[in-house]
């Protein structure tokens, strides 16, 4: 990991000059040893957990993006709880860079942090191919299956019943919308009424979009991107890319076809701002207010707040999504190759326990996957001041309870990415007919899945 | 490929085998000193240059997945033969060639012109030379991210300027040509100054008498450029062409980041996916290390072929001019 290169520096330099009559062989041997040492230090430093000089155990947590543990003060709290342990975090900004590296490190058994994060789109591949390199966490002390959402627990469990990954947050979905733009377009602004506009059916969301477009304020669109709509719809059905028997079925899966056709209708109907999510242009769209709604998993609230800035305060609100669904969320795993496995298991169990998940929601907005936390006041009663005091605790817990148990597969990420970034993007930004774009996406996915 | 020599420098500096001045000189000790001095480079080259090259070739003959890199399944030349019918590979190859031409040709021409201008007596010439080199010193990532904003469809500065000129906004990301022009612009911006300085260095070794006699013969600035500057720079031009071609074949960072962080697809229709990007997508997005290795080796072989063809062309033209001289 990046911050752990301390040991990789050059070995101690020899004295100012070698003694003149040193035997040649010895000198060469010493040179070779130094070189080998430099090489070894270069490639093998970064193994987790160098213990400090003070005799304390140093645990590392490897995450992607910002998990908020450090920001919410959880590591410091853990050290207060167990004074013999210090927790350090290494972070790589994007999961697409983090995950291949994690696989490489798991494969070689080196360079790993004591606790590593895994994103939900990769969890099926991890449980299917890497379970033997991970410590079983389901039986660890203090970990209770009934604390977690059943589907989250199931996602971290292998086919033979070993739970190797504990859930951190989930992404229950709502729809975030701009009250001011809705008012100017003649749509209701109260979050209950807005929720009723499209309750139960994504096509009703499409109909609302058409109503918006009829009176849309100049320079604005109903939704940010067609791919966002597609991701939201596929996240609200049990069967999407993989069948129960593990075969790839996205081509015939009714949920995917439905998601594709609704999203394509958004794109061809001119209801989107034609932005690609998580690109700089999309960020600018938040700041400039170019769209009125966006599919909104819990973790998106913080993103909107960052990108829309103080100017958006009080303009945004949160309504229920047409159907409950999940988008995103993560897990923690403990690699077997770690040096302090027992301590790492203890830390992972503590970080994912309901109490800590509630703290993380309160301070960072990551919605707990531990359903045992939902009843507590810090979740159930949570309101978000930036979003007009919306009762996000109630909205998201209701959505989380209604999420169907989606069947995951190892290549979920590749399929989802190509459907969005090749297929739907062609419809939305290049104006290709949806049929052509679909075939193009299928060709790309076939090529990507063919080993 | 660039890393090993760069990494070798500090190690060789601290290498005790190099000895102090006392160790150099006559005697049996001295015989080995040069080898010992060179050893760090060669050890690093073996470890980080040759071994990966050969291992990649070996991996290209197997089915290897990133999820279990040690499990290799022999597939012979299938990873190579499938490239022949791989539409994505051919698309990437085409894009690499067109982006390569779009970036290399203007880049070298502009560099030549800038070098010619900088060669003249100029107030604050050091300042201009530093300025010209500045883009080279910026990181690809930072430069590309700025260019992504400049080439933005809705709020980009380029489209704003076009708008001032009464031209409709261009969707830089999504058009095949517009996206390739945009990516090439980043490359041109970054590398023109670097090449200009190389040309400038070469220009300064051109004997001034040549220019003086050309001037005496009444040659204009342009004719001096064509008949003195360009011929005396010919070896340097060849060198920059070779280096730029290698760079163009390996083009990766700019198109990756031009996608605004949306992955290695090179656009919705792979319209700016280069070979380097396709290799990366196969290896680190789709996790097919064997297929990625085959693409890497194909790129290597293509470059080798190109070098061979260039060498032949040079030799042929030399032989022809020699024959002409002899005939006279």
XYZ file of C-alpha atoms in Angstrom:
779
model
C 0.000 0.000 0.000
C 1.088 3.467 -0.710
C 1.858 4.772 2.707
C 3.770 1.708 3.749
C 6.970 2.222 1.796
C 8.964 3.200 4.828
C 10.918 -0.044 4.783
C 11.669 0.226 1.086
C 14.376 2.871 1.278
C 17.942 2.251 0.249
C 19.993 0.172 2.641
C 22.568 1.872 4.779
C 25.341 3.327 2.747
C 28.769 1.866 3.334
C 31.463 3.961 4.910
C 32.978 6.841 3.011
C 35.246 4.537 1.062
C 35.950 0.812 1.170
C 39.191 -0.214 2.796
C 41.792 -0.592 0.047
C 42.903 -4.183 0.682
C 39.553 -5.813 1.253
C 39.438 -9.143 -0.599
C 37.716 -8.753 -3.921
C 35.351 -11.658 -3.486
C 34.052 -10.314 -0.233
C 33.466 -6.939 -1.740
C 31.522 -8.348 -4.592
C 29.524 -10.514 -2.284
C 28.705 -7.497 -0.203
C 27.641 -5.562 -3.275
C 25.414 -8.397 -4.342
C 23.916 -8.665 -0.887
C 23.205 -4.970 -0.787
C 21.555 -5.099 -4.176
C 19.501 -8.105 -3.276
C 18.536 -6.372 -0.083
C 17.445 -3.303 -1.984
C 15.401 -5.410 -4.380
C 13.795 -7.431 -1.635
C 12.981 -4.363 0.361
C 11.523 -2.817 -2.757
C 9.200 -5.629 -3.604
C 8.227 -7.006 -0.266
C 7.831 -3.996 1.922
C 4.272 -3.133 2.606
C 3.360 -6.394 4.288
C 0.798 -5.258 6.815
C 1.338 -4.456 10.422
C 4.821 -3.444 11.415
C 4.583 -3.233 15.131
C 5.550 0.033 16.627
C 8.556 0.471 18.890
C 6.157 0.960 21.798
C 5.083 -2.666 21.566
C 1.593 -1.827 20.357
C -0.005 -3.835 17.565
C -0.440 -1.829 14.410
C -3.435 -2.944 12.346
C -3.997 -1.662 8.815
C -7.344 -1.262 7.100
C -7.285 -1.047 3.288
C -10.239 0.760 1.749
C -11.234 2.448 -1.506
C -12.649 5.935 -1.692
C -13.593 7.336 1.672
C -15.135 4.943 4.126
C -15.474 7.568 6.802
C -14.115 5.377 9.622
C -11.280 7.745 10.383
C -13.453 10.827 9.849
C -16.114 9.486 12.217
C -13.432 8.863 14.840
C -13.975 5.110 14.977
C -10.283 4.154 14.835
C -9.477 6.425 17.752
C -12.424 5.033 19.660
C -11.089 1.514 19.061
C -7.667 2.431 20.407
C -9.311 3.837 23.525
C -11.163 0.541 23.860
C -8.067 -1.591 23.265
C -5.040 0.512 24.151
C -2.656 -2.131 22.802
C -3.869 -1.642 19.227
C -3.341 1.219 16.789
C -5.323 1.306 13.559
C -3.982 2.821 10.348
C -5.832 3.185 7.097
C -4.623 3.056 3.510
C -6.967 4.256 0.823
C -7.102 4.123 -2.958
C -9.555 6.568 -4.474
C -11.373 4.367 -6.977
C -12.558 0.819 -6.563
C -11.565 0.022 -10.147
C -7.939 0.592 -9.138
C -8.297 -0.834 -5.659
C -9.926 -4.139 -6.527
C -7.422 -5.505 -9.111
C -4.654 -4.677 -6.643
C -6.497 -6.483 -3.864
C -6.782 -9.569 -6.092
C -3.074 -9.433 -6.931
C -2.162 -9.139 -3.276
C -4.487 -11.973 -2.261
C -2.984 -14.122 -4.991
C 0.570 -13.526 -3.845
C -0.248 -13.419 -0.135
C 1.720 -10.224 0.368
C 1.120 -6.509 0.480
C -2.227 -6.997 2.186
C -3.739 -4.879 4.898
C -5.022 -6.730 7.959
C -8.596 -5.788 7.092
C -9.666 -5.085 3.510
C -12.835 -3.599 2.070
C -14.765 -5.173 -0.822
C -17.462 -3.503 -2.902
C -20.778 -5.291 -3.414
C -20.295 -5.683 -7.174
C -17.131 -7.680 -6.466
C -18.350 -9.645 -3.461
C -19.631 -12.612 -5.477
C -16.248 -13.005 -7.167
C -14.494 -12.748 -3.808
C -16.659 -15.384 -2.123
C -16.440 -17.649 -5.188
C -12.706 -17.450 -5.868
C -10.895 -16.036 -2.834
C -12.704 -17.609 0.131
C -9.793 -19.943 0.888
C -7.533 -16.951 1.357
C -9.896 -15.286 3.840
C -10.677 -15.866 7.480
C -14.204 -16.981 8.323
C -15.878 -14.122 10.159
C -19.403 -15.494 10.654
C -18.307 -17.491 13.687
C -16.188 -14.740 15.217
C -16.895 -13.571 18.719
C -19.509 -10.831 18.875
C -20.755 -11.337 15.319
C -24.448 -12.115 15.205
C -26.199 -13.103 12.018
C -29.520 -11.736 13.257
C -27.988 -8.254 13.550
C -27.641 -7.980 9.774
C -30.025 -7.675 6.878
C -30.472 -11.285 5.738
C -29.558 -10.552 2.123
C -26.438 -8.662 3.115
C -25.333 -11.563 5.273
C -26.036 -13.968 2.410
C -23.931 -11.948 -0.013
C -20.866 -12.333 2.202
C -21.360 -16.089 2.554
C -19.877 -18.736 0.255
C -21.892 -21.501 -1.356
C -20.679 -23.933 1.287
C -21.898 -21.678 4.062
C -18.775 -19.853 5.265
C -19.315 -16.161 5.957
C -16.017 -14.543 4.946
C -17.222 -10.943 4.547
C -19.155 -8.764 6.976
C -21.435 -6.047 5.662
C -20.578 -2.416 6.267
C -23.096 -0.116 4.615
C -25.862 -0.690 2.075
C -27.317 1.590 -0.572
C -31.091 1.561 -0.111
C -32.563 3.843 -2.709
C -34.684 6.908 -2.728
C -35.075 9.652 -5.312
C -33.491 13.021 -4.630
C -35.279 15.902 -6.293
C -35.063 19.671 -6.596
C -38.097 21.286 -4.954
C -37.578 24.612 -6.712
C -37.422 23.039 -10.173
C -40.437 20.842 -9.429
C -42.448 23.896 -8.389
C -41.533 25.775 -11.545
C -42.519 22.782 -13.663
C -45.888 22.585 -11.928
C -45.195 19.326 -10.060
C -45.898 18.788 -6.343
C -43.001 19.558 -3.990
C -44.048 17.823 -0.782
C -42.010 14.637 -0.399
C -45.029 12.448 0.390
C -46.894 13.698 -2.670
C -43.809 13.371 -4.838
C -43.365 9.788 -3.669
C -46.989 9.076 -4.588
C -46.346 10.432 -8.105
C -44.397 7.307 -8.998
C -45.117 4.847 -6.178
C -44.850 1.216 -7.217
C -43.813 1.585 -10.835
C -40.740 2.918 -12.629
C -42.924 3.715 -15.621
C -44.814 6.161 -13.428
C -41.443 7.822 -12.821
C -41.131 8.072 -16.611
C -44.612 9.584 -16.816
C -43.681 12.145 -14.174
C -40.628 12.952 -16.285
C -42.828 13.645 -19.288
C -45.002 15.930 -17.177
C -41.887 17.736 -16.023
C -40.609 18.142 -19.553
C -43.844 19.774 -20.702
C -43.172 22.746 -18.389
C -39.466 22.312 -17.694
C -37.520 25.402 -16.669
C -35.124 26.298 -19.466
C -31.815 24.438 -19.447
C -32.935 21.699 -17.091
C -33.828 18.044 -17.576
C -35.854 15.683 -15.408
C -33.043 13.263 -14.595
C -29.239 13.317 -14.763
C -28.567 10.235 -16.849
C -30.353 7.247 -18.330
C -27.747 4.909 -16.840
C -28.650 6.082 -13.356
C -32.270 5.107 -13.994
C -31.151 1.752 -15.378
C -28.964 1.039 -12.330
C -31.830 1.945 -10.012
C -34.280 -0.381 -11.747
C -31.897 -3.338 -11.954
C -31.156 -2.805 -8.259
C -34.783 -3.286 -7.336
C -35.234 -6.800 -8.676
C -34.061 -10.195 -7.480
C -33.015 -11.553 -10.854
C -30.753 -9.383 -12.927
C -27.473 -10.551 -14.505
C -27.112 -14.080 -13.123
C -29.560 -16.939 -12.701
C -29.895 -18.938 -9.490
C -27.689 -21.653 -11.027
C -24.876 -19.189 -11.648
C -25.320 -18.806 -15.406
C -25.239 -15.424 -17.098
C -28.824 -14.500 -17.982
C -28.760 -10.734 -18.372
C -29.778 -10.971 -22.022
C -33.115 -12.566 -21.247
C -33.610 -11.315 -17.703
C -36.981 -9.485 -17.585
C -35.681 -6.973 -15.046
C -32.760 -6.006 -17.281
C -34.977 -5.716 -20.345
C -37.428 -3.604 -18.386
C -34.633 -1.437 -17.017
C -33.157 -1.064 -20.475
C -36.400 -0.083 -22.152
C -37.458 2.402 -19.467
C -34.012 3.995 -19.389
C -33.894 4.114 -23.190
C -37.298 5.828 -23.142
C -35.808 8.456 -20.833
C -32.885 8.935 -23.215
C -34.829 9.059 -26.468
C -37.568 11.186 -24.916
C -35.083 13.938 -24.065
C -35.730 13.581 -20.342
C -32.081 13.342 -19.326
C -29.307 15.910 -19.014
C -27.112 13.514 -21.059
C -24.459 13.260 -18.378
C -22.301 10.306 -17.464
C -22.301 9.595 -13.757
C -19.138 10.113 -11.725
C -17.490 12.285 -14.349
C -16.506 15.933 -13.897
C -19.370 17.038 -16.159
C -21.843 15.282 -13.870
C -20.379 17.080 -10.866
C -20.809 20.369 -12.693
C -24.420 19.393 -13.366
C -25.090 19.267 -9.616
C -23.466 22.640 -9.143
C -25.310 24.246 -12.045
C -28.660 22.600 -11.302
C -29.150 21.103 -14.754
C -31.357 18.209 -13.626
C -34.292 17.909 -11.240
C -34.005 14.316 -9.962
C -31.341 11.684 -9.402
C -31.557 8.107 -8.154
C -30.354 8.400 -4.641
C -28.849 5.586 -2.572
C -28.050 6.691 0.967
C -24.385 7.291 0.184
C -25.360 9.684 -2.604
C -26.586 12.310 -0.113
C -23.066 13.230 0.895
C -22.011 13.353 -2.748
C -24.814 15.747 -3.649
C -24.043 17.905 -0.658
C -20.390 18.109 -1.754
C -21.064 18.844 -5.397
C -24.131 21.061 -5.203
C -22.513 23.041 -2.423
C -24.065 25.628 -0.139
C -26.123 27.012 -3.041
C -28.143 23.781 -3.133
C -28.989 23.828 0.560
C -32.720 23.527 1.132
C -33.419 23.069 -2.572
C -32.965 19.328 -2.567
C -35.312 16.873 -0.908
C -35.626 13.088 -0.645
C -38.674 11.056 -1.703
C -39.258 7.311 -1.757
C -38.214 5.484 -4.933
C -40.864 3.773 -7.061
C -39.733 0.392 -5.770
C -37.272 -0.395 -2.978
C -33.857 -1.300 -4.303
C -30.210 -1.372 -3.417
C -27.280 0.268 -5.154
C -23.817 -0.154 -3.752
C -22.539 -0.886 -0.280
C -19.474 -2.709 0.941
C -17.970 -5.465 3.071
C -14.920 -6.080 5.212
C -12.760 -9.189 4.865
C -9.717 -10.430 6.785
C -7.015 -12.070 4.643
C -5.423 -15.234 6.015
C -2.003 -13.905 5.063
C -2.280 -11.098 7.605
C 0.104 -11.068 10.552
C -2.427 -10.314 13.277
C -5.404 -12.332 12.208
C -7.103 -12.620 15.579
C -6.798 -8.898 16.225
C -7.953 -8.126 12.695
C -11.056 -10.286 13.110
C -11.852 -8.494 16.349
C -11.507 -5.117 14.652
C -13.632 -6.109 11.634
C -16.352 -7.441 13.938
C -16.299 -4.245 15.972
C -16.392 -1.918 12.956
C -19.399 -3.726 11.487
C -21.307 -4.082 14.759
C -24.669 -2.245 14.867
C -23.484 0.421 17.319
C -20.564 1.491 15.129
C -22.675 1.380 11.967
C -25.149 3.708 13.640
C -22.330 6.121 14.459
C -21.141 6.013 10.870
C -24.649 6.809 9.619
C -25.034 9.643 12.058
C -21.723 11.242 11.145
C -21.221 10.231 7.522
C -24.571 9.087 6.094
C -23.492 5.536 5.205
C -26.626 3.512 5.812
C -26.145 0.511 8.149
C -26.346 -3.025 6.826
C -26.914 -4.075 10.428
C -30.680 -3.892 10.683
C -30.364 -4.108 14.462
C -29.254 -0.471 14.317
C -32.428 0.772 12.625
C -34.519 0.969 15.785
C -32.054 3.212 17.606
C -32.810 6.944 17.706
C -29.704 7.927 15.735
C -31.041 5.994 12.725
C -34.819 5.917 13.081
C -35.107 9.581 13.902
C -32.414 10.847 11.557
C -33.229 13.899 9.495
C -30.948 15.597 7.006
C -30.766 19.387 7.340
C -29.271 19.896 3.863
C -32.238 18.091 2.305
C -34.888 20.209 3.944
C -34.916 18.104 7.099
C -36.013 15.004 5.204
C -36.568 11.997 7.517
C -33.832 9.985 5.856
C -33.710 7.411 8.647
C -37.314 6.420 8.030
C -37.100 6.630 4.222
C -33.978 4.514 3.905
C -34.860 1.909 6.562
C -38.160 1.297 4.807
C -36.320 0.941 1.491
C -33.661 -1.321 3.013
C -36.271 -3.687 4.462
C -38.016 -3.956 1.091
C -34.901 -4.750 -0.974
C -35.257 -8.111 -2.732
C -32.414 -10.606 -2.324
C -30.608 -9.993 -5.582
C -28.776 -12.941 -7.091
C -25.184 -11.808 -7.538
C -22.541 -13.177 -9.856
C -18.776 -12.795 -10.215
C -18.892 -10.471 -13.228
C -21.716 -8.194 -12.044
C -19.493 -5.145 -12.264
C -18.309 -5.818 -15.823
C -21.865 -6.424 -17.034
C -23.336 -3.402 -15.279
C -20.505 -1.141 -16.433
C -20.743 -2.115 -20.068
C -24.534 -1.902 -20.153
C -24.192 1.646 -18.846
C -20.956 2.966 -20.323
C -21.213 1.314 -23.722
C -24.881 0.495 -24.271
C -26.983 3.193 -22.656
C -24.353 5.851 -23.245
C -24.612 5.238 -26.988
C -28.361 5.789 -26.882
C -28.129 8.818 -24.672
C -25.074 10.641 -25.948
C -24.543 9.385 -29.476
C -28.186 9.036 -30.441
C -27.867 5.400 -31.560
C -31.117 3.427 -31.854
C -31.641 1.418 -28.621
C -31.592 -1.876 -30.518
C -28.171 -1.209 -32.051
C -26.788 0.033 -28.766
C -28.035 -3.079 -26.965
C -26.317 -5.343 -29.499
C -23.165 -3.298 -29.174
C -23.227 -3.673 -25.384
C -23.851 -7.413 -25.693
C -20.859 -7.799 -28.017
C -18.647 -5.928 -25.566
C -19.884 -7.991 -22.624
C -19.448 -11.259 -24.530
C -15.888 -10.263 -25.322
C -15.288 -9.285 -21.706
C -16.687 -12.530 -20.271
C -14.901 -14.789 -22.749
C -11.728 -15.902 -21.025
C 9.879 0.027 -19.806
C 11.197 3.375 -18.701
C 11.411 2.485 -15.066
C 14.496 0.270 -14.796
C 17.138 2.715 -16.046
C 15.650 5.480 -13.967
C 15.554 3.273 -10.902
C 19.075 2.097 -11.550
C 20.655 5.502 -11.174
C 20.434 6.002 -7.396
C 21.457 2.431 -6.673
C 24.580 2.629 -8.791
C 25.469 5.877 -7.090
C 25.524 4.192 -3.721
C 27.065 0.970 -4.956
C 30.122 0.128 -2.884
C 31.563 -2.076 -5.632
C 32.159 1.036 -7.643
C 34.708 1.799 -5.012
C 36.409 5.059 -4.342
C 39.063 6.466 -6.601
C 41.479 4.190 -4.766
C 39.914 1.105 -6.264
C 40.218 2.303 -9.818
C 43.363 1.991 -11.877
C 45.768 -0.833 -12.621
C 45.930 -4.270 -11.158
C 43.540 -7.172 -11.221
C 40.974 -5.150 -9.261
C 40.464 -2.684 -12.094
C 39.473 -5.315 -14.598
C 36.196 -5.982 -12.895
C 35.309 -2.474 -11.935
C 33.403 -1.582 -15.117
C 31.373 -4.775 -14.848
C 30.602 -4.094 -11.237
C 29.528 -0.584 -12.154
C 27.251 -1.872 -14.857
C 25.886 -4.727 -12.787
C 23.154 -2.787 -10.971
C 21.625 -1.705 -14.235
C 21.734 -5.189 -15.690
C 20.410 -6.825 -12.556
C 17.505 -4.391 -12.498
C 17.022 -4.777 -16.221
C 16.875 -8.550 -15.873
C 14.447 -8.334 -12.969
C 12.166 -5.578 -14.236
C 12.796 -5.555 -17.995
C 13.693 -8.879 -19.493
C 11.970 -11.206 -17.064
C 8.561 -9.495 -17.326
C 8.930 -9.418 -21.102
C 9.581 -13.147 -21.321
C 7.032 -14.004 -18.657
C 4.408 -11.955 -20.488
C 5.186 -13.968 -23.604
C 4.752 -17.185 -21.628
C 1.491 -15.945 -20.082
C 0.207 -15.022 -23.537
C 0.181 -18.723 -24.382
C -2.075 -19.526 -21.451
C -5.483 -18.815 -20.056
C -4.698 -16.870 -16.872
C -7.162 -14.948 -14.747
C -6.275 -12.263 -12.252
C -8.429 -14.035 -9.660
C -5.887 -16.911 -9.583
C -2.752 -15.786 -11.417
C -0.834 -18.966 -10.596
C -3.304 -21.254 -12.359
C -2.241 -21.289 -15.995
C -3.999 -23.322 -18.614
C -2.120 -23.914 -21.879
C -3.983 -22.610 -24.938
C -1.153 -22.373 -27.449
C -1.447 -19.500 -29.869
C -5.192 -19.091 -29.406
C -4.829 -15.747 -27.625
C -3.010 -14.460 -30.695
C -5.181 -16.059 -33.359
C -8.361 -14.737 -31.764
C -7.001 -11.202 -32.167
C -7.397 -11.618 -35.914
C -11.172 -11.737 -35.507
C -11.384 -9.478 -32.459
C -13.228 -6.373 -33.646
C -12.202 -4.498 -30.501
C -8.529 -5.153 -31.160
C -8.743 -3.894 -34.741
C -10.711 -0.880 -33.626
C -8.033 -0.117 -31.034
C -5.282 -0.584 -33.608
C -7.011 1.808 -36.018
C -7.488 4.358 -33.252
C -3.859 4.034 -32.196
C -2.717 4.740 -35.753
C -5.033 7.698 -36.311
C -4.402 9.257 -32.910
C -0.706 8.605 -33.453
C -0.733 10.482 -36.746
C -2.949 13.252 -35.390
C -0.565 13.833 -32.511
C 2.883 13.035 -33.896
C 2.816 15.016 -37.133
C 1.673 18.401 -35.742
C 3.816 17.846 -32.671
C 7.070 17.394 -34.578
C 6.326 20.114 -37.110
C 5.493 22.587 -34.380
C 8.569 21.533 -32.421
C 10.773 22.160 -35.428
C 9.278 25.599 -35.916
C 9.600 26.510 -32.254
C 13.205 25.307 -32.179
C 13.970 27.422 -35.231
C 12.507 30.482 -33.522
C 14.254 29.823 -30.226
C 17.551 29.397 -32.036
C 17.597 33.047 -32.958
C 18.981 35.605 -30.589
C 16.059 36.314 -28.345
C 15.555 38.485 -25.324
C 14.930 36.193 -22.328
C 15.657 33.039 -24.285
C 16.128 30.974 -21.131
C 12.695 32.034 -19.964
C 11.095 30.885 -23.215
C 12.998 27.616 -23.156
C 11.747 26.889 -19.657
C 8.204 27.829 -20.634
C 8.323 25.531 -23.623
C 9.363 22.645 -21.420
C 6.761 23.279 -18.718
C 3.987 21.079 -20.164
C 6.426 18.170 -20.261
C 6.991 18.593 -16.531
C 3.303 18.429 -15.615
C 1.768 15.077 -14.794
C -0.396 13.355 -17.396
C -3.208 13.039 -14.903
C -3.322 16.685 -13.954
C -3.030 17.877 -17.547
C -5.681 15.490 -18.824
C -8.163 16.366 -16.109
C -7.835 20.019 -17.031
C -8.301 19.184 -20.699
C -11.408 17.147 -19.868
C -12.896 20.309 -18.395
C -11.722 22.437 -21.331
C -13.291 20.000 -23.792
C -16.518 19.670 -21.795
C -19.673 19.590 -23.876
C -21.884 21.806 -21.726
C -19.533 24.034 -19.768
C -16.207 23.619 -21.583
C -14.031 26.546 -22.512
C -13.297 25.277 -26.024
C -16.992 25.174 -26.880
C -17.433 28.601 -25.328
C -14.720 29.977 -27.621
C -16.269 28.221 -30.607
C -19.559 29.808 -29.595
C -17.958 33.253 -29.662
C -16.873 32.492 -33.220
C -20.426 31.486 -34.067
C -19.684 27.754 -34.301
C -22.050 25.192 -32.799
C -20.782 23.359 -29.703
C -18.962 20.097 -30.415
C -19.524 16.944 -28.374
C -15.797 16.297 -27.962
C -16.217 13.091 -26.014
C -18.642 11.276 -28.252
C -17.638 11.897 -31.821
C -15.018 9.594 -33.284
C -12.938 12.362 -34.829
C -13.664 15.031 -32.264
C -12.590 12.763 -29.410
C -9.437 11.700 -31.217
C -8.553 15.296 -31.976
C -9.078 16.172 -28.324
C -6.869 13.320 -27.099
C -4.210 14.232 -29.665
C -4.306 17.823 -28.482
C -3.279 16.717 -25.002
C -0.379 14.714 -26.432
C 0.726 17.585 -28.673
C 0.522 20.021 -25.783
C 2.647 17.826 -23.539
C 5.363 16.744 -25.941
C 5.929 19.605 -28.371
C 8.211 21.511 -26.014
C 10.248 18.436 -25.233
C 10.901 17.777 -28.911
C 11.586 21.460 -29.527
C 14.369 21.392 -26.956
C 15.912 18.318 -28.559
C 15.857 20.055 -31.932
C 17.272 23.195 -30.375
C 20.167 21.256 -28.887
C 20.901 19.745 -32.275
C 20.607 23.124 -33.990
C 23.281 24.567 -31.754
C 25.818 22.108 -33.081
C 25.185 23.203 -36.676
C 28.230 25.243 -37.732
C 27.213 28.905 -38.159
C 29.393 29.103 -41.303
C 26.749 27.128 -43.136
C 24.186 29.825 -42.422
C 26.666 32.556 -43.232
C 27.510 31.108 -46.619
C 23.833 30.486 -47.310
C 23.190 34.122 -46.506
C 26.036 35.177 -48.800
C 24.389 33.137 -51.526
C 21.263 35.178 -50.907
C 19.127 32.435 -49.324
C 16.031 33.653 -47.495
C 15.213 32.546 -43.931
C 12.837 29.913 -45.289
C 15.385 28.569 -47.767
C 17.964 28.457 -44.969
C 15.474 26.453 -42.940
C 14.819 24.023 -45.776
C 18.372 23.670 -47.053
C 20.488 24.039 -43.932
C 18.411 23.413 -40.824
C 16.417 20.384 -41.940
C 19.322 18.460 -43.531
C 21.592 19.005 -40.549
C 18.821 17.893 -38.200
C 18.034 14.749 -40.150
C 19.436 12.262 -37.588
C 17.699 14.124 -34.781
C 14.430 14.161 -36.697
C 14.732 10.423 -37.202
C 15.340 9.980 -33.488
C 12.314 12.049 -32.459
C 10.179 10.197 -35.019
C 11.174 6.864 -33.523
C 10.578 8.006 -29.958
C 7.251 9.636 -30.855
C 6.132 6.495 -32.666
C 6.928 4.337 -29.675
C 5.091 6.804 -27.454
C 2.089 6.873 -29.772
C 1.879 3.096 -29.840
C 1.875 2.955 -26.070
C -0.525 5.878 -25.633
C -2.509 5.145 -22.500
C -2.849 7.785 -19.814
C -4.431 10.492 -21.919
C -7.269 8.412 -23.428
C -7.868 6.657 -20.103
C -8.335 9.895 -18.225
C -10.061 11.670 -21.072
C -12.941 9.321 -20.351
C -13.508 11.336 -17.185
C -12.786 8.395 -14.918
C -15.466 6.210 -16.493
C -13.215 3.235 -17.145
C -11.050 1.891 -19.925
C -13.716 1.611 -22.621
C -12.384 4.621 -24.515
C -15.838 6.117 -24.991
C -19.307 4.708 -25.570
C -18.334 3.248 -28.943
C -14.668 2.658 -28.023
C -14.008 5.612 -30.298
C -10.764 6.560 -28.585
C -9.727 3.210 -27.149
C -6.067 2.712 -27.991
C -4.158 -0.576 -27.912
C -2.712 0.322 -24.533
C -6.198 0.967 -23.208
C -7.574 -2.266 -24.659
C -4.705 -4.187 -23.088
C -5.493 -2.571 -19.756
C -9.194 -3.313 -20.095
C -8.541 -6.981 -20.827
C -6.061 -7.359 -17.989
C -7.308 -5.135 -15.206
C -11.028 -4.707 -15.852
C -11.915 -8.071 -17.382
C -9.064 -9.862 -15.543
C -7.938 -11.910 -18.558
C -4.193 -11.699 -18.064
C -3.421 -14.158 -20.875
C -5.366 -12.173 -23.436
C -3.846 -8.921 -22.217
C -0.365 -10.430 -22.493
C -1.086 -11.434 -26.085
C -2.099 -7.872 -26.925
C 1.085 -6.591 -25.277
C 3.260 -8.912 -27.300
C 1.442 -8.053 -30.498
C 2.159 -4.388 -29.798
C 5.810 -5.257 -29.226
C 6.001 -7.218 -32.467
C 4.284 -4.408 -34.363
C 6.871 -1.948 -33.080
C 9.690 -4.334 -33.993
C 8.261 -4.687 -37.514
C 7.953 -0.932 -37.779
C 11.555 -0.466 -36.671
C 12.697 -3.065 -39.192
C 10.813 -1.333 -41.991
C 12.224 2.048 -40.974
C 15.744 0.637 -40.852
C 15.365 -0.880 -44.303
C 14.018 2.367 -45.689
C 16.945 4.320 -44.275
C 19.465 1.836 -45.618
C 17.782 1.829 -49.023
C 17.773 5.608 -49.289
C 21.388 5.735 -48.161
C 22.399 3.159 -50.751
C 20.539 5.049 -53.410
C 22.176 8.381 -52.584
C 25.557 6.657 -52.392
C 24.979 5.206 -55.848
C 24.022 8.652 -57.071
C 27.196 10.152 -55.619
C 29.249 7.346 -57.158
C 27.622 7.862 -60.555
C 28.570 11.477 -60.627
